[in-house]
Short mmCIF file of C-alpha atoms in Angstrom, two decimals:
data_model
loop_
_atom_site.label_atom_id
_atom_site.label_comp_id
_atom_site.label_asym_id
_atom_site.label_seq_id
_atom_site.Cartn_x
_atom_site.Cartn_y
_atom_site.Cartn_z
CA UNK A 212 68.90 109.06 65.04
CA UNK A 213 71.25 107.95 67.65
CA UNK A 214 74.66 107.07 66.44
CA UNK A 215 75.93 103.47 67.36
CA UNK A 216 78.75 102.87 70.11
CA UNK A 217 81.82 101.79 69.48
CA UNK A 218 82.05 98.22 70.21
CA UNK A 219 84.37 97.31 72.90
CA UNK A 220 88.10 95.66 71.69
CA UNK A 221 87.51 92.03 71.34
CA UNK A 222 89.38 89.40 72.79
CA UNK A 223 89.43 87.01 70.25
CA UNK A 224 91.44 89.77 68.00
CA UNK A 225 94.10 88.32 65.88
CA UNK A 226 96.63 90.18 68.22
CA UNK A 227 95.20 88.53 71.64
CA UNK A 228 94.72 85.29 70.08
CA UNK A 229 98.59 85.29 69.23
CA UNK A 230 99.58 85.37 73.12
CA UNK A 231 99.55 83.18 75.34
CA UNK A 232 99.43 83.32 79.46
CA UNK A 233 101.60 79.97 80.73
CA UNK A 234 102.71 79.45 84.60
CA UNK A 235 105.87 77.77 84.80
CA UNK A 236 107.40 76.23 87.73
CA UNK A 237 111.00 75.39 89.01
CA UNK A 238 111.05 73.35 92.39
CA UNK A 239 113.62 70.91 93.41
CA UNK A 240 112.18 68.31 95.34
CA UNK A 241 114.80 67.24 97.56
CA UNK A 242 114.14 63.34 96.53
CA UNK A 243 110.28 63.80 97.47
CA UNK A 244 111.99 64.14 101.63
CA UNK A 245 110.51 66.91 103.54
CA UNK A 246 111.95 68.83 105.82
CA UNK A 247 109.92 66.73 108.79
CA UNK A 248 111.77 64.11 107.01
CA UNK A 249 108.82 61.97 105.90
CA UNK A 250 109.08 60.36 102.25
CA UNK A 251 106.12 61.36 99.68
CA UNK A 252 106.24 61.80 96.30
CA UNK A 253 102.06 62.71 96.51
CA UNK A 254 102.78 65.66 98.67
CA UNK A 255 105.01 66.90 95.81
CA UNK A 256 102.22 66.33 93.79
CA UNK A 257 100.03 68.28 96.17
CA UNK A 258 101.99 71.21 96.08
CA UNK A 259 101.77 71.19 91.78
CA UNK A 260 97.98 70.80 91.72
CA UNK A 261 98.20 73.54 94.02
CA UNK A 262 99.45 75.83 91.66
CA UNK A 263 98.01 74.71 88.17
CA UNK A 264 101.37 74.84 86.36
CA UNK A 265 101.39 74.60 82.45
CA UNK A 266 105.37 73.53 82.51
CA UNK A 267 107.31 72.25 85.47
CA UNK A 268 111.21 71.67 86.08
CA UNK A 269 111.87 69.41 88.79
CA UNK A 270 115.20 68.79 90.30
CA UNK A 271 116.85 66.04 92.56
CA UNK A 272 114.41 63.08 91.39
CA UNK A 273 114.99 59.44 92.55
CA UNK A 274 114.34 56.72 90.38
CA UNK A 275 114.50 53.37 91.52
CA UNK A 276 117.08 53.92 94.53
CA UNK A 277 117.13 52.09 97.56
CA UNK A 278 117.47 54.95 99.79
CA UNK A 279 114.01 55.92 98.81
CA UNK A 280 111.76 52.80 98.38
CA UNK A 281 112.88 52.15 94.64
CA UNK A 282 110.29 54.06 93.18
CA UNK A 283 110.47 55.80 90.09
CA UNK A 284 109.45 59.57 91.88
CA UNK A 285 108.71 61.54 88.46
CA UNK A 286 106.42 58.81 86.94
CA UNK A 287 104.18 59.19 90.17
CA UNK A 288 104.27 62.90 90.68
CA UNK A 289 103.33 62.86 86.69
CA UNK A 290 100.69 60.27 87.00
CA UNK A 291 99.16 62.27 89.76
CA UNK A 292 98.70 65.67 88.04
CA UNK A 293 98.09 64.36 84.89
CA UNK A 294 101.53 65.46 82.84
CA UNK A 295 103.97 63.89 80.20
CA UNK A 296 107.39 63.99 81.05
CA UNK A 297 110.97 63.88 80.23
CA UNK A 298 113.53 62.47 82.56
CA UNK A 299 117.58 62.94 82.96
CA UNK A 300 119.59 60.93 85.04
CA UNK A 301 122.42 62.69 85.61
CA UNK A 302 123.61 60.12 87.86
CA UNK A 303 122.83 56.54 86.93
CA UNK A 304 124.49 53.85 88.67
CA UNK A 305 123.03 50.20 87.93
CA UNK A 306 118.90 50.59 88.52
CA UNK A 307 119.68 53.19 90.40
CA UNK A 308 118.76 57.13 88.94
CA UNK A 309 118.79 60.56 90.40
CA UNK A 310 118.00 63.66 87.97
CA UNK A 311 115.99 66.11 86.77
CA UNK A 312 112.63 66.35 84.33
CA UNK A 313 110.64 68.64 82.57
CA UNK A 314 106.81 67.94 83.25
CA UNK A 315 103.97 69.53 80.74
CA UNK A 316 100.28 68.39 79.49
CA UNK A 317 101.13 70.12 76.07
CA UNK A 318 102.98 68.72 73.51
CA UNK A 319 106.70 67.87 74.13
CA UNK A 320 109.33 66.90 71.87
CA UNK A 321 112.72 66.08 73.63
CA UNK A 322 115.76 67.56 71.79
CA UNK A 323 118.37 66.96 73.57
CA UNK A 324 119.21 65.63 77.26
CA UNK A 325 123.03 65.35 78.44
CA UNK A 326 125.63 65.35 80.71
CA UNK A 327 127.33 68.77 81.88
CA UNK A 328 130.86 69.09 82.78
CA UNK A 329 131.38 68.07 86.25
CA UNK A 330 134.86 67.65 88.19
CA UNK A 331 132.93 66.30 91.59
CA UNK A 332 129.32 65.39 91.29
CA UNK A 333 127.90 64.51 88.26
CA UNK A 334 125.29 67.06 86.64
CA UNK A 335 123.25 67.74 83.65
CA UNK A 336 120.26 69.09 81.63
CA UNK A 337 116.92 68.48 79.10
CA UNK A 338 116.01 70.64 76.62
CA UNK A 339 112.62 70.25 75.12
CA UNK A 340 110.44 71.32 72.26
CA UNK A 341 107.03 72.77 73.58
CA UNK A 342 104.15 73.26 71.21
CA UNK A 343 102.14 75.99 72.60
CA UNK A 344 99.04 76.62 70.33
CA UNK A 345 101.54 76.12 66.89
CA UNK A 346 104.64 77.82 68.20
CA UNK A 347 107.85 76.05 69.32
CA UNK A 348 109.00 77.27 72.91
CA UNK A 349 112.23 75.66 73.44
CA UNK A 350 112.67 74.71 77.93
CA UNK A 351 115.84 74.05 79.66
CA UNK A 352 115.88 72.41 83.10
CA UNK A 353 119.38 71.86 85.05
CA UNK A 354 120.36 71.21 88.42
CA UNK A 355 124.23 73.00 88.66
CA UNK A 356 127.24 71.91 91.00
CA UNK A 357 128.22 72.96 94.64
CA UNK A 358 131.54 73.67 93.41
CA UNK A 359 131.92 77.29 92.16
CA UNK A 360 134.16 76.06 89.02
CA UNK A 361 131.82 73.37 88.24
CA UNK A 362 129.01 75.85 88.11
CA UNK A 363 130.84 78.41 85.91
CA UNK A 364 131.85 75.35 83.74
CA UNK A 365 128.16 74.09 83.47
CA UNK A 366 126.42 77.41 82.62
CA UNK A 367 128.79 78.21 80.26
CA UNK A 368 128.37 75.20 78.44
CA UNK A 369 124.56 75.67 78.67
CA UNK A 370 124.78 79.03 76.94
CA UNK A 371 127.28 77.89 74.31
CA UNK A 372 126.69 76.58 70.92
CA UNK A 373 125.65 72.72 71.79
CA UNK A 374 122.79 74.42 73.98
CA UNK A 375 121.25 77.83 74.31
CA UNK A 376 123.62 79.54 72.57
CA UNK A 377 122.68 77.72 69.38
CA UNK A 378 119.38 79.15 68.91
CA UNK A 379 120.45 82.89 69.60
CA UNK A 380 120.36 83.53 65.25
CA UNK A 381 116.39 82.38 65.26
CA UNK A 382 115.96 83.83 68.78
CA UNK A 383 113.08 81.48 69.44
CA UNK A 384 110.97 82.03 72.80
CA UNK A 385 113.54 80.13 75.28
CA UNK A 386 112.94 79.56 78.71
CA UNK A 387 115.69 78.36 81.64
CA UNK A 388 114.49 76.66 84.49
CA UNK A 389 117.00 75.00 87.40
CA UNK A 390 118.82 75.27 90.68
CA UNK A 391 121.33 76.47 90.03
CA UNK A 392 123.15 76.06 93.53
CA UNK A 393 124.00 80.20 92.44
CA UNK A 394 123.07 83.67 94.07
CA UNK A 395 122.67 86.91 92.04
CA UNK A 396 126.19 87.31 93.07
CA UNK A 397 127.90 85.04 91.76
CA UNK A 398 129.72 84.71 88.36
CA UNK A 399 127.69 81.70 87.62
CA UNK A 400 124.28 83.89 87.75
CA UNK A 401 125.34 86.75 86.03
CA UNK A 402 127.15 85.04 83.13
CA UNK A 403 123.09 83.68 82.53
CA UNK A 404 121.51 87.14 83.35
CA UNK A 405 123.87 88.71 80.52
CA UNK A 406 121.95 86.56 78.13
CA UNK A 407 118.47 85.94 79.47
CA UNK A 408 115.80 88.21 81.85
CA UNK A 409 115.68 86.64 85.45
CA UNK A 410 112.02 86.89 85.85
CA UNK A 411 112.00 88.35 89.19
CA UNK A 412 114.08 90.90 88.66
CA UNK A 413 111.73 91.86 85.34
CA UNK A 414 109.15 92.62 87.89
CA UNK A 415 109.41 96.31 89.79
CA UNK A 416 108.61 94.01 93.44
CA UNK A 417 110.97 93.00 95.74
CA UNK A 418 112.92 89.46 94.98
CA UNK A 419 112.26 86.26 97.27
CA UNK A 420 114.83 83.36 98.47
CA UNK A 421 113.72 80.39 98.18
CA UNK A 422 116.21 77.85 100.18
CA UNK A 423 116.30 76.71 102.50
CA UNK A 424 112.62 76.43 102.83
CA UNK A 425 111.25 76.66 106.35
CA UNK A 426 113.97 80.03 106.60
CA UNK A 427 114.62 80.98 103.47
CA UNK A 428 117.56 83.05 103.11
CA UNK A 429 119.80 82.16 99.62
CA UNK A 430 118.12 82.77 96.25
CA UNK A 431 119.54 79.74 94.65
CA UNK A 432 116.32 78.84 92.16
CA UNK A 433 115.73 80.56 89.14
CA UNK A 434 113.52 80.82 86.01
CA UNK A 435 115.02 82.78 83.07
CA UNK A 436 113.33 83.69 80.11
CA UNK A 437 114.18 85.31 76.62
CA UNK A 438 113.65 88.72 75.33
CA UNK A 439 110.24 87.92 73.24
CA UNK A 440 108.59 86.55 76.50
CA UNK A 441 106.72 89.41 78.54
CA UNK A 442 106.79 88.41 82.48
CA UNK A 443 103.41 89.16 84.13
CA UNK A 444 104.55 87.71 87.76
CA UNK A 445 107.15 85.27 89.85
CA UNK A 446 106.52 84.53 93.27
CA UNK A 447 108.22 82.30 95.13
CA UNK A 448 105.54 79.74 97.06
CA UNK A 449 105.65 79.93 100.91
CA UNK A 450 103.13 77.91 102.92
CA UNK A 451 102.84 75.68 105.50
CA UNK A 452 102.74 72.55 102.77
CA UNK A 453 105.62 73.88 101.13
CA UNK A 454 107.87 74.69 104.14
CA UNK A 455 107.34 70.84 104.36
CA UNK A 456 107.49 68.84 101.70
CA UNK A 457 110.61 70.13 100.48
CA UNK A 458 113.95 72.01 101.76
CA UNK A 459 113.24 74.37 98.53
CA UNK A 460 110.73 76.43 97.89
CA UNK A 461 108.73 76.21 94.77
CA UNK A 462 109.55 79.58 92.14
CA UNK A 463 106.42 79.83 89.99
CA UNK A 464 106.38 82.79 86.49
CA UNK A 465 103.68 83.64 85.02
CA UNK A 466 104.51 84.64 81.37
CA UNK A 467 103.38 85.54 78.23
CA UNK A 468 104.92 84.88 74.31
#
């Protein structure tokens, strides 16, 4: 009598069933203007079907301004790979909007979208609610300030009570996405490194810059993630599309909670 093998570990066990693999991206579009200077929101659209992202942070969005045809920039890009959105002006003057969203096909429940402090230009952030298969994963997308102080101000703020720094007692899974205009030297990017993982410096593989984009030389975009998400990769997008449609490079994570 032969004794039966051991079956192999299934992957529908209660433990792999509980994780989930998402891609999340961080790319500021430059108000859909590439660096050939040609206007197109659908190459910006390109670039995300490219990738197959699950949740998306876009900065520098145009919404109905002259300068750029009056379009509304996130609705398209959203209409063309399929997403629901949230959209922050941080600067709203008349019709006129330029800001930042968070794009996703899952569920999204916006908590909270503001202003940030700002002595010169004006900035801000969303935070939304993520349902990914029954559990809450709380996303942050900002664009900072080109003023050191500003930036400083604006992070801190982020991480204080109001924002992040409010849901450090539950520790939920918490993920921040932005430019923020802020090398790994700076005050600015360490004060958020304290708190959260910078996911490509969780990964033993050297880091990439991703601005300006045809010769990239200043790691200004960033994904940061709490302590209960695992990092699997980052790599920062580089190809002839990208070096194009945007003067930043796209920063895509692949994670895991």
């Amino acid at each position: 009598m032969i004794d039966a093998l051991p079956k192999p570990p299934s992957d529908t066990s209660p433990q792999t069933l509980s994780r989930r693999r998402l891609k999340i991206l961080s790319y500021n579009v430059h108000s859909c203007i590439g660096t050939d200077r040609r206007l197109d929101p659908a190459r910006i659209a390109d670039v995300i079907s490219e990738l197959k992202p699950d949740i998306i942070g876009l900065q520098e969005l145009d919404v109905g301004r002259s300068r750029t045809g009056g379009v509304d920039q996130v609705d398209i890009i959203a209409r063309e790979v399929e997403m629901d959105y949230h959209f922050h002006a941080a600067l709203h003057v008349a019709e006129e909007r330029y800001g930042d969203a968070i794009l996703t096909s899952l569920p999204l429940k916006v908590i909270k979208a503001d202003m940030l402090s700002s002595i010169g230009e004006q900035r801000g952030a969303v935070w939304v609610e993520i349902d990914v298969g029954g559990k809450p994963l709380q996303v942050f997308n900002t664009h900072l300030g080109l003023r050191g102080e500003d930036r400083m101000a604006q992070m801190t703020e982020l991480t204080g009570p109001d924002w992040l720094g409010g849901l450090e007692k539950e520790n939920p899974a918490r993920i921040l996405i932005g430019d923020f205009n802020s090398t790994p030297i700076t005050r600015t990017y360490r004060h958020a490194a304290k708190r959260l993982t910078d996911v490509q410096t969780a990964l033993v593989k050297p880091w990439r810059a991703t601005f300006p984009s045809r010769f990239p030389l200043l790691r200004l975009d960033h994904i940061f993630v709490s302590d209960s998400i695992k990092v699997i990769d980052a790599e920062v997008i580089s190809t002839p599309l990208t070096r194009r449609a945007s003067d930043h490079l796209p920063l895509l994570a692949t994670i895991e909670i």
